[in-house]
Amino acid sequence: MAQRKILLTIAYDGTDYFGWQKQPGLKTIQQTINQAASDLVGHKVHVHGASRTDAGVHALGQVGLMETETPIPTENFVRALNDRLPPDIAILAASEPPWNFDLIGAVKRKLYRYCIHTGPIRPVLDIRYCWHLPSLLDVEAMNEAARALVGRHDFKSFASAKDKRKDTVRTIFRCEVYRGVGPRQDYVYVEVEGKSFLHNMVRNIVGTLVEVGQGKRGPDQMASILQARDRTAAGQIAPPSGLCLMWIKYD
Amino acid sequence: MAQRKILLTIAYDGTDYFGWQKQPGLKTIQQTINQAASDLVGHKVHVHGASRTDAGVHALGQVGLMETETPIPTENFVRALNDRLPPDIAILAASEPPWNFDLIGAVKRKLYRYCIHTGPIRPVLDIRYCWHLPSLLDVEAMNEAARALVGRHDFKSFASAKDKRKDTVRTIFRCEVYRGVGPRQDYVYVEVEGKSFLHNMVRNIVGTLVEVGQGKRGPDQMASILQARDRTAAGQIAPPSGLCLMWIKYD
């Protein structure tokens, strides 16, 4: 059988993993899926990911790409892989992309959503999936600050010092903050849409927006934070538990 | 300072615990709260629970009662205990009941909610809090069966064989099955309201209702299952992950 490619849509609870990326001796999402896929097809498989999510970060729409020689029909991959994966990882869809499909280069948009619980008492059935921050947040001010990030900017101030990429210019298509309604009124969400992100960029943006929401910074400071091109100009990093990669769209 | 009683409303994710009840050498909710309360007040505290939830079962409204001589104001208990508890347990409220308050005898109603996810793929961010059962469920038939349980009946057929209590007559005030709406349309919920329950009674009811929903039993069989007074007459037990003690109401 000829080599073929399988594109996977992947969801996971990242709480108990050291992030997406394979690392020797550590339990990671990639390594766990590699193992399940290798067991299934009977040869060693390496699943490439479109996004490298950090330890503790979740995904509802990660995208992975693997090559295999197996004759297993594509439509059987979802169930067969899920049968071999732990409860906190699931394959949502499988398809065969064109042979020249570019997993990272062809990304058009990604959505990250960050969830903050602002109530006085931690939500025990949701604590893995949010940042519990018992605090009054001025969502209007956060939105004003968020708007200053939309567009093409140098985001070096929001990148981890560990991110050594020279080009720190990125484009944010949308950055919005809103409060939940009804039983979700204690929740504040930050949504950030872009094509690619620097390391820790979304969590550093959220941490900075929260300082605006708490009145520690004015929303008008965002422009000068961007100009500084210095990580220490921005706010503290938000914890990974609140972050979820919602989807990745391709051309 | 005189001895006083503190009534606690308690929420927890039961996934990582061997149930409510203190057991030597095992991590339980009760033991964890006893430890936090003892640390806080400086003497050994035993928190009694209104319900003994099983391993893996959750609560949003468990009620606990403790005695203490501490002068700490009641209103400070919530934050002070939460500071000493792990993320998956939280105290929602604290108050001083009348000295003769009867934690178990004065219960008027309890609500248990059971959550089933019926979609083909497990919901990774909710898998700790539901039973993933990829299955078509006839909610109408389940509701018809559920109605046959409402009222005062001998529920011996739905009790764990381990439950040695002689009196197996209980009253169910409400038993309803409904499907979620919108993004929750893959979910089916079973709500059971009663004053007290036999061991595993709600999970055995849910397991039996599911067999009705799958067409393995007719809804008209519930009467004969009750009459049998025999655990083997009812269906399989539902897993603990889907069950949550929602609230307990007092006179």
Coordinates of C-alpha atoms in Angstrom, one line a residue:
Chain A
M1 CA 0.0 0.0 0.0
A2 CA 1.2 3.5 -0.8
Q3 CA 2.1 5.9 1.9
R4 CA -0.8 8.2 2.7
K5 CA -1.5 11.1 5.0
I6 CA -4.2 11.3 7.6
L7 CA -5.4 14.6 9.1
L8 CA -6.8 14.4 12.6
T9 CA -8.9 16.9 14.6
I10 CA -7.9 16.4 18.3
A11 CA -9.4 17.4 21.6
Y12 CA -7.8 17.1 25.0
D13 CA -7.8 18.0 28.6
G14 CA -4.2 19.1 29.0
T15 CA -4.2 19.2 32.9
D16 CA -2.3 15.9 33.3
Y17 CA 0.2 16.4 30.4
F18 CA 3.5 18.2 29.9
G19 CA 2.0 19.9 26.8
W20 CA 1.7 18.8 23.2
Q21 CA 5.3 18.3 22.3
K22 CA 7.1 15.0 22.7
Q23 CA 9.7 15.1 25.4
P24 CA 11.8 12.3 26.7
G25 CA 10.5 10.7 29.9
L26 CA 7.5 13.0 30.1
K27 CA 3.8 12.3 29.4
T28 CA 2.8 14.5 26.5
I29 CA -0.2 14.6 24.2
Q30 CA 1.9 14.0 21.1
Q31 CA 3.7 11.0 22.6
T32 CA 0.4 9.5 23.8
I33 CA -1.2 9.8 20.3
N34 CA 1.9 8.6 18.6
Q35 CA 1.7 5.5 20.7
A36 CA -2.0 4.9 20.0
A37 CA -1.5 5.4 16.3
S38 CA 1.5 3.1 16.2
D39 CA -0.4 0.4 18.0
L40 CA -3.3 0.8 15.5
V41 CA -1.3 0.7 12.2
G42 CA 1.4 -1.6 13.3
H43 CA 4.4 0.6 12.5
K44 CA 6.0 3.6 14.2
V45 CA 4.0 6.8 13.6
H46 CA 4.8 10.4 14.3
V47 CA 1.8 12.8 14.6
H48 CA 2.8 16.4 13.8
G49 CA 0.8 19.1 15.5
A50 CA -0.3 22.4 14.0
S51 CA 0.1 24.1 17.4
R52 CA 2.4 23.3 20.3
T53 CA 0.2 23.9 23.3
D54 CA 1.9 24.3 26.7
A55 CA 1.6 22.1 29.7
G56 CA -1.9 22.3 31.2
V57 CA -3.4 24.0 28.1
H58 CA -6.5 22.3 26.6
A59 CA -7.7 21.9 23.0
L60 CA -11.0 21.3 21.4
G61 CA -9.6 21.7 17.8
Q62 CA -5.9 20.8 17.6
V63 CA -4.9 19.5 14.2
G64 CA -2.5 16.7 13.7
L65 CA -1.0 15.1 10.6
M66 CA 0.4 11.5 10.3
E67 CA 1.8 9.3 7.5
T68 CA 1.0 5.7 7.3
E69 CA 0.9 2.7 5.0
T70 CA -2.0 1.0 6.7
P71 CA -5.0 -0.1 4.5
I72 CA -7.4 0.9 7.4
P73 CA -10.1 3.1 5.9
T74 CA -9.9 6.7 6.9
E75 CA -13.4 6.7 8.3
N76 CA -12.4 4.0 10.8
F77 CA -9.5 6.1 12.3
V78 CA -11.7 8.1 14.7
R79 CA -13.1 5.1 16.6
A80 CA -10.0 2.9 16.3
L81 CA -7.8 5.7 17.8
N82 CA -10.3 6.7 20.5
D83 CA -10.4 3.0 21.6
R84 CA -6.6 3.3 22.2
L85 CA -6.5 6.7 23.8
P86 CA -7.1 7.7 27.4
P87 CA -10.3 9.4 28.4
D88 CA -8.8 12.9 28.4
I89 CA -7.8 12.8 24.7
A90 CA -10.2 12.2 21.8
I91 CA -9.9 12.2 18.0
L92 CA -12.9 14.2 16.7
A93 CA -12.4 13.7 12.9
A94 CA -10.0 12.1 10.4
S95 CA -9.6 12.8 6.7
E96 CA -7.1 12.5 3.9
P97 CA -5.7 15.8 2.9
P98 CA -3.9 16.5 -0.5
W99 CA -0.4 15.0 -0.5
N100 CA 1.2 18.5 -0.5
F101 CA -0.9 19.7 2.4
D102 CA 1.1 22.2 4.6
L103 CA 0.0 21.6 8.2
I104 CA 1.6 24.8 9.6
G105 CA 2.0 27.0 6.5
A106 CA -1.6 26.7 5.3
V107 CA -3.1 27.8 8.6
K108 CA -5.4 30.7 8.0
R109 CA -6.8 31.4 11.5
K110 CA -6.7 30.0 15.0
L111 CA -8.9 30.8 17.9
Y112 CA -7.7 30.6 21.5
R113 CA -10.3 31.1 24.3
Y114 CA -9.3 32.0 27.8
C115 CA -11.7 31.4 30.7
I116 CA -11.5 33.3 34.0
H117 CA -13.8 32.6 37.0
T118 CA -14.2 35.8 39.0
G119 CA -16.5 34.6 41.8
P120 CA -15.4 34.4 45.4
I121 CA -15.4 30.6 45.6
R122 CA -13.6 28.3 43.2
P123 CA -15.8 26.3 40.8
V124 CA -14.7 22.7 41.7
L125 CA -16.2 21.1 38.7
D126 CA -14.6 23.6 36.4
I127 CA -11.3 24.4 38.2
R128 CA -9.2 22.5 35.6
Y129 CA -10.6 24.6 32.8
C130 CA -10.4 28.2 34.2
W131 CA -8.3 30.6 36.1
H132 CA -10.0 31.3 39.4
L133 CA -9.4 34.9 40.1
P134 CA -11.8 36.3 42.7
S135 CA -11.7 39.9 41.5
L136 CA -13.9 42.6 40.1
L137 CA -12.9 42.9 36.4
D138 CA -13.8 46.0 34.3
V139 CA -14.7 44.2 31.1
E140 CA -15.2 47.5 29.2
A141 CA -11.7 48.6 30.0
M142 CA -10.3 45.2 29.1
N143 CA -12.1 45.3 25.8
E144 CA -10.7 48.8 25.1
A145 CA -7.2 47.5 25.8
A146 CA -7.8 44.4 23.7
R147 CA -8.8 46.5 20.7
A148 CA -5.3 48.1 20.8
L149 CA -3.8 44.7 20.0
V150 CA -5.8 44.0 16.9
G151 CA -3.8 44.3 13.7
R152 CA -0.2 43.7 12.7
H153 CA 2.2 44.5 15.6
D154 CA 5.5 43.5 17.0
F155 CA 4.4 41.4 20.0
K156 CA 7.8 40.9 21.5
S157 CA 6.6 42.3 24.8
F158 CA 4.1 39.5 25.0
A159 CA 6.5 36.7 24.1
S160 CA 8.2 34.4 26.5
A161 CA 11.9 35.3 27.0
K162 CA 12.5 31.6 25.9
D163 CA 11.0 32.4 22.5
K164 CA 14.2 33.0 20.4
R165 CA 12.5 33.6 17.1
K166 CA 13.8 36.8 15.5
D167 CA 10.6 37.8 13.8
T168 CA 8.2 38.8 16.6
V169 CA 5.7 40.5 14.3
R170 CA 2.3 38.8 14.3
T171 CA -1.3 39.7 13.2
I172 CA -4.3 39.5 15.6
F173 CA -7.5 39.5 13.7
R174 CA -9.8 39.7 16.7
C175 CA -9.3 40.1 20.5
E176 CA -12.5 40.4 22.6
V177 CA -13.4 40.2 26.2
Y178 CA -16.9 39.4 27.4
R179 CA -18.7 38.2 30.5
G180 CA -20.8 35.0 30.6
V181 CA -24.6 35.3 31.0
G182 CA -27.1 33.5 33.3
P183 CA -25.3 30.8 35.3
R184 CA -22.0 31.8 33.7
Q185 CA -22.1 35.5 34.9
D186 CA -19.1 34.9 37.1
Y187 CA -17.0 34.0 34.1
V188 CA -15.0 36.4 31.9
Y189 CA -13.8 35.1 28.5
V190 CA -10.9 36.4 26.4
E191 CA -10.9 35.3 22.7
V192 CA -7.9 35.9 20.5
E193 CA -7.9 35.0 16.8
G194 CA -4.7 35.0 14.8
K195 CA -2.7 33.1 12.3
S196 CA 0.3 32.3 14.5
F197 CA 1.4 33.2 18.0
L198 CA 4.6 33.7 19.9
H199 CA 5.4 31.4 22.8
N200 CA 3.1 32.3 25.8
M201 CA 1.7 35.2 23.8
V202 CA -2.0 34.6 24.6
R203 CA -1.4 33.9 28.3
N204 CA 0.7 37.1 28.5
I205 CA -2.0 39.1 26.8
V206 CA -4.6 37.7 29.2
G207 CA -2.4 38.5 32.2
T208 CA -2.0 42.0 31.0
L209 CA -5.7 42.5 30.2
V210 CA -6.5 41.3 33.7
E211 CA -4.3 44.0 35.2
V212 CA -6.3 46.5 33.1
G213 CA -9.5 44.9 34.3
Q214 CA -8.3 45.3 37.9
G215 CA -7.5 49.0 37.4
K216 CA -3.7 48.4 37.9
R217 CA -3.1 49.7 34.3
G218 CA -5.0 52.0 32.0
P219 CA -6.3 50.5 28.7
D220 CA -4.3 53.3 26.9
Q221 CA -1.0 51.6 28.1
M222 CA -1.3 48.8 25.5
A223 CA 0.3 50.9 22.8
S224 CA 3.4 51.7 24.9
I225 CA 3.7 48.1 26.0
L226 CA 3.8 47.0 22.4
Q227 CA 6.4 49.7 21.6
A228 CA 8.6 48.7 24.5
R229 CA 9.4 45.3 22.8
D230 CA 10.3 44.1 26.3
R231 CA 8.6 41.3 28.2
T232 CA 8.8 43.2 31.5
A233 CA 6.7 46.0 30.1
A234 CA 3.6 43.6 29.9
G235 CA 1.7 42.0 32.8
Q236 CA 2.1 38.6 34.5
I237 CA 1.5 35.4 32.6
A238 CA -2.0 33.9 33.1
P239 CA -2.0 30.2 34.3
P240 CA -2.4 27.5 31.6
S241 CA -5.6 26.0 33.0
G242 CA -7.8 28.7 31.5
L243 CA -6.5 28.4 27.9
C244 CA -8.1 26.3 25.2
L245 CA -7.2 26.0 21.5
M246 CA -10.8 26.1 20.0
W247 CA -10.1 25.6 16.3
I248 CA -7.7 26.0 13.4
K249 CA -9.0 27.0 10.0
Y250 CA -7.2 26.3 6.7
D251 CA -7.3 27.8 3.3
Chain B
M1 CA -15.2 29.6 74.6
A2 CA -18.3 27.3 74.5
Q3 CA -18.6 24.5 72.1
R4 CA -20.5 25.5 68.9
K5 CA -21.7 23.9 65.7
I6 CA -20.8 25.0 62.2
L7 CA -22.9 23.9 59.2
L8 CA -21.0 23.8 55.9
T9 CA -22.3 23.6 52.3
I10 CA -19.6 21.7 50.4
A11 CA -18.8 21.2 46.7
Y12 CA -16.4 18.7 45.3
D13 CA -15.1 16.9 42.2
G14 CA -15.1 13.3 43.6
T15 CA -13.0 11.8 40.8
D16 CA -9.8 11.5 42.7
Y17 CA -11.4 10.5 46.1
F18 CA -12.6 7.2 47.6
G19 CA -15.9 8.8 48.3
W20 CA -17.1 11.0 51.2
Q21 CA -16.6 8.6 54.1
K22 CA -13.4 8.5 56.1
Q23 CA -11.5 5.2 55.5
P24 CA -8.1 4.3 56.9
G25 CA -5.3 4.8 54.4
L26 CA -7.5 6.2 51.7
K27 CA -8.0 9.7 50.4
T28 CA -11.6 10.7 51.1
I29 CA -13.5 14.0 51.0
Q30 CA -14.4 13.8 54.7
Q31 CA -10.8 13.1 55.8
T32 CA -9.5 15.9 53.7
I33 CA -12.0 18.4 55.2
N34 CA -11.4 17.1 58.7
Q35 CA -7.7 17.8 58.2
A36 CA -8.3 21.3 56.9
A37 CA -10.8 22.2 59.7
S38 CA -8.4 20.7 62.3
D39 CA -5.5 22.8 61.0
L40 CA -7.8 25.9 61.1
V41 CA -9.2 25.6 64.6
G42 CA -6.2 24.0 66.3
H43 CA -8.0 20.9 67.6
K44 CA -9.2 17.7 66.1
V45 CA -12.4 18.2 64.2
H46 CA -14.8 15.6 62.7
V47 CA -17.1 16.8 60.0
H48 CA -20.3 14.8 59.7
G49 CA -21.9 14.5 56.3
A50 CA -25.6 14.5 55.4
S51 CA -24.9 12.1 52.5
R52 CA -22.3 9.5 52.0
T53 CA -21.4 9.9 48.4
D54 CA -19.6 7.0 46.7
A55 CA -16.1 7.0 45.1
G56 CA -16.1 9.2 42.0
V57 CA -19.5 10.9 42.8
H58 CA -19.5 14.7 42.8
A59 CA -21.4 17.2 44.9
L60 CA -22.4 20.8 44.5
G61 CA -24.5 20.9 47.7
Q62 CA -23.2 18.4 50.3
V63 CA -23.9 19.5 53.8
G64 CA -21.5 19.0 56.7
L65 CA -21.7 19.7 60.4
M66 CA -18.8 20.2 62.8
E67 CA -18.3 21.1 66.4
T68 CA -15.6 23.5 67.6
E69 CA -14.5 25.7 70.4
T70 CA -12.7 28.2 68.2
P71 CA -13.5 31.9 68.5
I72 CA -13.1 32.3 64.7
P73 CA -16.2 34.2 63.4
T74 CA -18.5 31.9 61.4
E75 CA -18.4 34.2 58.3
N76 CA -14.6 33.6 58.1
F77 CA -14.9 29.9 57.9
V78 CA -15.6 29.8 54.1
R79 CA -12.4 31.5 53.0
A80 CA -10.2 30.1 55.8
L81 CA -11.2 26.5 55.0
N82 CA -11.0 27.0 51.2
D83 CA -7.4 28.3 51.7
R84 CA -6.6 25.0 53.3
L85 CA -8.5 22.7 50.9
P86 CA -7.3 21.3 47.5
P87 CA -8.7 22.8 44.3
D88 CA -11.3 20.0 43.9
I89 CA -13.1 20.7 47.2
A90 CA -14.7 24.0 48.2
I91 CA -16.8 25.3 51.1
L92 CA -19.7 27.3 49.6
A93 CA -21.3 28.6 52.8
A94 CA -21.0 28.4 56.6
S95 CA -23.5 29.1 59.3
E96 CA -24.4 28.3 62.9
P97 CA -27.4 26.0 63.2
P98 CA -29.6 25.6 66.3
W99 CA -27.7 23.5 68.8
N100 CA -30.3 20.6 68.4
F101 CA -30.0 20.6 64.6
D102 CA -30.4 17.1 63.2
L103 CA -28.1 16.8 60.2
I104 CA -29.7 13.6 58.8
G105 CA -33.1 13.5 60.5
A106 CA -34.1 17.0 59.4
V107 CA -33.4 16.5 55.7
K108 CA -36.6 17.3 53.8
R109 CA -35.4 16.7 50.2
K110 CA -32.2 15.9 48.3
L111 CA -31.6 16.3 44.5
Y112 CA -29.3 14.0 42.6
R113 CA -28.6 14.8 39.0
Y114 CA -27.1 12.2 36.6
C115 CA -25.5 13.3 33.4
I116 CA -25.1 11.0 30.3
H117 CA -23.3 12.1 27.1
T118 CA -24.8 10.2 24.2
G119 CA -22.7 11.5 21.3
P120 CA -20.3 9.3 19.4
I121 CA -17.1 10.9 20.7
R122 CA -16.3 11.4 24.4
P123 CA -16.3 15.0 25.6
V124 CA -12.8 15.3 26.9
L125 CA -13.4 18.5 29.0
D126 CA -16.5 16.9 30.6
I127 CA -15.5 13.2 30.8
R128 CA -15.0 13.4 34.6
Y129 CA -18.6 14.6 35.1
C130 CA -20.6 12.3 32.8
W131 CA -21.2 8.8 31.6
H132 CA -20.1 8.6 28.0
L133 CA -22.6 6.3 26.4
P134 CA -22.7 6.6 22.6
S135 CA -26.2 5.4 22.2
L136 CA -29.6 6.5 21.0
L137 CA -31.8 7.0 24.1
D138 CA -35.5 7.2 23.9
V139 CA -36.1 9.9 26.5
E140 CA -39.9 9.6 26.3
A141 CA -39.7 5.9 27.2
M142 CA -37.2 6.7 30.0
N143 CA -39.6 9.3 31.4
E144 CA -42.5 6.9 31.3
A145 CA -40.4 4.4 33.3
A146 CA -39.2 7.1 35.7
R147 CA -42.8 8.1 36.5
A148 CA -43.4 4.6 37.8
L149 CA -40.7 5.1 40.5
V150 CA -42.3 8.3 41.9
G151 CA -44.0 7.8 45.2
R152 CA -43.5 5.5 48.2
H153 CA -42.1 2.1 47.1
D154 CA -39.9 -0.7 48.3
F155 CA -36.7 0.0 46.4
K156 CA -34.9 -3.2 47.4
S157 CA -34.4 -4.1 43.7
F158 CA -32.4 -0.9 43.3
A159 CA -30.2 -1.2 46.4
S160 CA -26.7 -2.5 46.4
A161 CA -26.5 -6.0 47.8
K162 CA -24.1 -4.5 50.3
D163 CA -26.9 -2.3 51.8
K164 CA -28.0 -4.4 54.8
R165 CA -30.7 -2.0 56.0
K166 CA -33.9 -3.9 56.7
D167 CA -36.2 -1.0 55.7
T168 CA -35.9 -0.6 52.0
V169 CA -39.0 1.5 51.6
R170 CA -38.2 5.0 50.3
T171 CA -40.1 7.9 48.8
I172 CA -39.2 9.5 45.5
F173 CA -40.8 12.9 45.0
R174 CA -39.6 13.5 41.5
C175 CA -37.8 11.4 38.8
E176 CA -37.4 13.1 35.4
V177 CA -35.4 12.5 32.3
Y178 CA -34.6 15.3 29.8
R179 CA -32.3 16.0 26.9
G180 CA -30.1 19.1 26.9
V181 CA -30.6 21.9 24.4
G182 CA -28.4 23.8 22.0
P183 CA -24.8 22.8 22.6
R184 CA -25.9 20.3 25.2
Q185 CA -28.2 18.3 22.9
D186 CA -25.9 15.3 23.2
Y187 CA -26.6 15.2 26.9
V188 CA -29.4 13.3 28.7
Y189 CA -30.0 14.2 32.4
V190 CA -31.8 12.1 35.0
E191 CA -32.9 14.0 38.1
V192 CA -34.1 12.2 41.2
E193 CA -35.5 13.9 44.3
G194 CA -36.1 12.1 47.5
K195 CA -35.6 12.4 51.2
S196 CA -33.2 9.5 51.6
F197 CA -31.8 6.8 49.3
L198 CA -30.5 3.3 49.6
H199 CA -26.9 2.5 48.7
N200 CA -26.3 2.9 44.9
M201 CA -30.0 3.5 44.5
V202 CA -29.7 6.5 42.1
R203 CA -27.0 4.8 40.0
N204 CA -29.1 1.6 39.8
I205 CA -32.2 3.6 38.8
V206 CA -30.2 5.4 36.0
G207 CA -28.7 2.1 34.7
T208 CA -32.2 0.6 34.5
L209 CA -33.7 3.7 32.8
V210 CA -30.9 3.6 30.3
E211 CA -31.8 0.0 29.4
V212 CA -35.4 1.3 28.8
G213 CA -34.0 4.1 26.7
Q214 CA -32.1 1.6 24.6
G215 CA -35.2 -0.5 24.1
K216 CA -33.8 -3.4 26.0
R217 CA -36.7 -3.2 28.5
G218 CA -40.2 -1.7 28.2
P219 CA -41.1 1.2 30.5
D220 CA -43.9 -1.0 31.8
Q221 CA -41.4 -3.3 33.4
M222 CA -40.6 -0.9 36.3
A223 CA -43.6 -2.0 38.4
S224 CA -42.5 -5.7 38.2
I225 CA -38.9 -4.7 39.0
L226 CA -40.0 -2.9 42.1
Q227 CA -42.2 -5.9 43.1
A228 CA -39.3 -8.4 42.6
R229 CA -37.4 -6.9 45.6
D230 CA -34.3 -8.4 44.0
R231 CA -31.3 -6.5 42.8
T232 CA -30.9 -8.8 39.7
A233 CA -34.3 -7.8 38.5
A234 CA -33.1 -4.2 37.8
G235 CA -30.5 -3.1 35.3
Q236 CA -26.7 -2.5 35.5
I237 CA -25.3 0.1 37.8
A238 CA -24.4 3.4 36.1
P239 CA -20.8 4.6 36.6
P240 CA -20.2 7.1 39.5
S241 CA -18.7 9.9 37.2
G242 CA -22.1 11.0 36.0
L243 CA -23.7 11.5 39.4
C244 CA -23.8 14.8 41.4
L245 CA -25.5 15.6 44.7
M246 CA -27.0 19.0 43.7
W247 CA -28.6 20.2 47.0
I248 CA -30.1 19.1 50.3
K249 CA -33.1 21.0 51.8
Y250 CA -34.0 21.2 55.4
D251 CA -37.2 21.8 57.3

